[in-house]
Every structure is written in C-alpha cells, then in structure tokens.
Amino acid sequence: MMRKLLFTLTLVTIFFSACTGVMSTASGLEDESFLRFIGNPSVYPSEVSVLVDGTISFKAEVERDHAKRPKGTIYAISKGAHNIKVTHENTVIFNKKIFISAQETKKILLP
C-alpha cells in the first residue's frame, strides 16, 4: 500500500513538473522602413548621393524596376515623414517630402 502511494506521488510530481504552463510571446513590426531607387542604370552608371532630412547622407545604387521579381539594394530609414534629396554629378534629380510607414518599401522614381 505504501509503495503504491509513493509510486503515485512520484508520477504526479513528474507530471506536474513537466508542465510549463502557457508561454506567450509578443512581437510587432520593427520601426524601420526602406527606400529603393528606381531608374535607368545606364543614365546613372555611378551611384547617386542621397540626403535624408538634411543630416543623413549615403550613396545608393540605381536599379531597374523588376515588378515581378523585386531585387537589388534597399536602404533602411526610420518610419515617418522625411525630406529626400537625390543628386547625381552635383545635379539635384529628386527633392521631395515623403511619408513612409513601418516595414514599407518606398520606390524613389528617378527621371
């Protein structure tokens, strides 16, 4: 009788220790957005210069628009309103204020 009770208590202890309870995780969208620069690469054989909000500058590749198979380089920026200025060989080719949401990829269409 004592042996049966001890065996039952051991099984119950193992059973309850194996239960971890409910585990949940929460995840949301990252607070970043992306830019792609679309145009004719033969017109812009070298990279274009990009200025975001007058403070952040970087060089970007210009690519053709592949609507069925997006490929190429994307550039991460924060979500929200931004002033984007694109120059090529000291000539402004794009200067516009845009609004971009979290995880959105905005195509910057160059002439």
PDB file of N, CA, C and O in Angstrom, residues 16 48 79 91 104:
ATOM      1  N   PHE A  16       3.413  17.052 -13.110  1.00  0.00           N
ATOM      2  CA  PHE A  16       3.258  18.487 -12.911  1.00  0.00           C
ATOM      3  C   PHE A  16       4.554  19.260 -13.162  1.00  0.00           C
ATOM      4  O   PHE A  16       4.519  20.414 -13.562  1.00  0.00           O
ATOM      5  N   VAL A  48      24.217  57.302 -56.910  1.00  0.00           N
ATOM      6  CA  VAL A  48      23.659  58.632 -56.654  1.00  0.00           C
ATOM      7  C   VAL A  48      23.873  58.956 -55.176  1.00  0.00           C
ATOM      8  O   VAL A  48      24.004  58.060 -54.346  1.00  0.00           O
ATOM      9  N   LYS A  79      10.696  55.191 -39.802  1.00  0.00           N
ATOM     10  CA  LYS A  79       9.357  55.483 -40.328  1.00  0.00           C
ATOM     11  C   LYS A  79       9.026  56.948 -40.077  1.00  0.00           C
ATOM     12  O   LYS A  79       9.645  57.605 -39.240  1.00  0.00           O
ATOM     13  N   THR A  91      23.970  67.505 -59.598  1.00  0.00           N
ATOM     14  CA  THR A  91      22.677  67.967 -60.099  1.00  0.00           C
ATOM     15  C   THR A  91      21.572  67.305 -59.281  1.00  0.00           C
ATOM     16  O   THR A  91      21.560  66.083 -59.119  1.00  0.00           O
ATOM     17  N   GLU A 104       7.445  49.500 -44.676  1.00  0.00           N
ATOM     18  CA  GLU A 104       7.077  49.840 -46.047  1.00  0.00           C
ATOM     19  C   GLU A 104       8.351  50.064 -46.853  1.00  0.00           C
ATOM     20  O   GLU A 104       9.328  50.613 -46.357  1.00  0.00           O
TER      21      GLU A 104
END
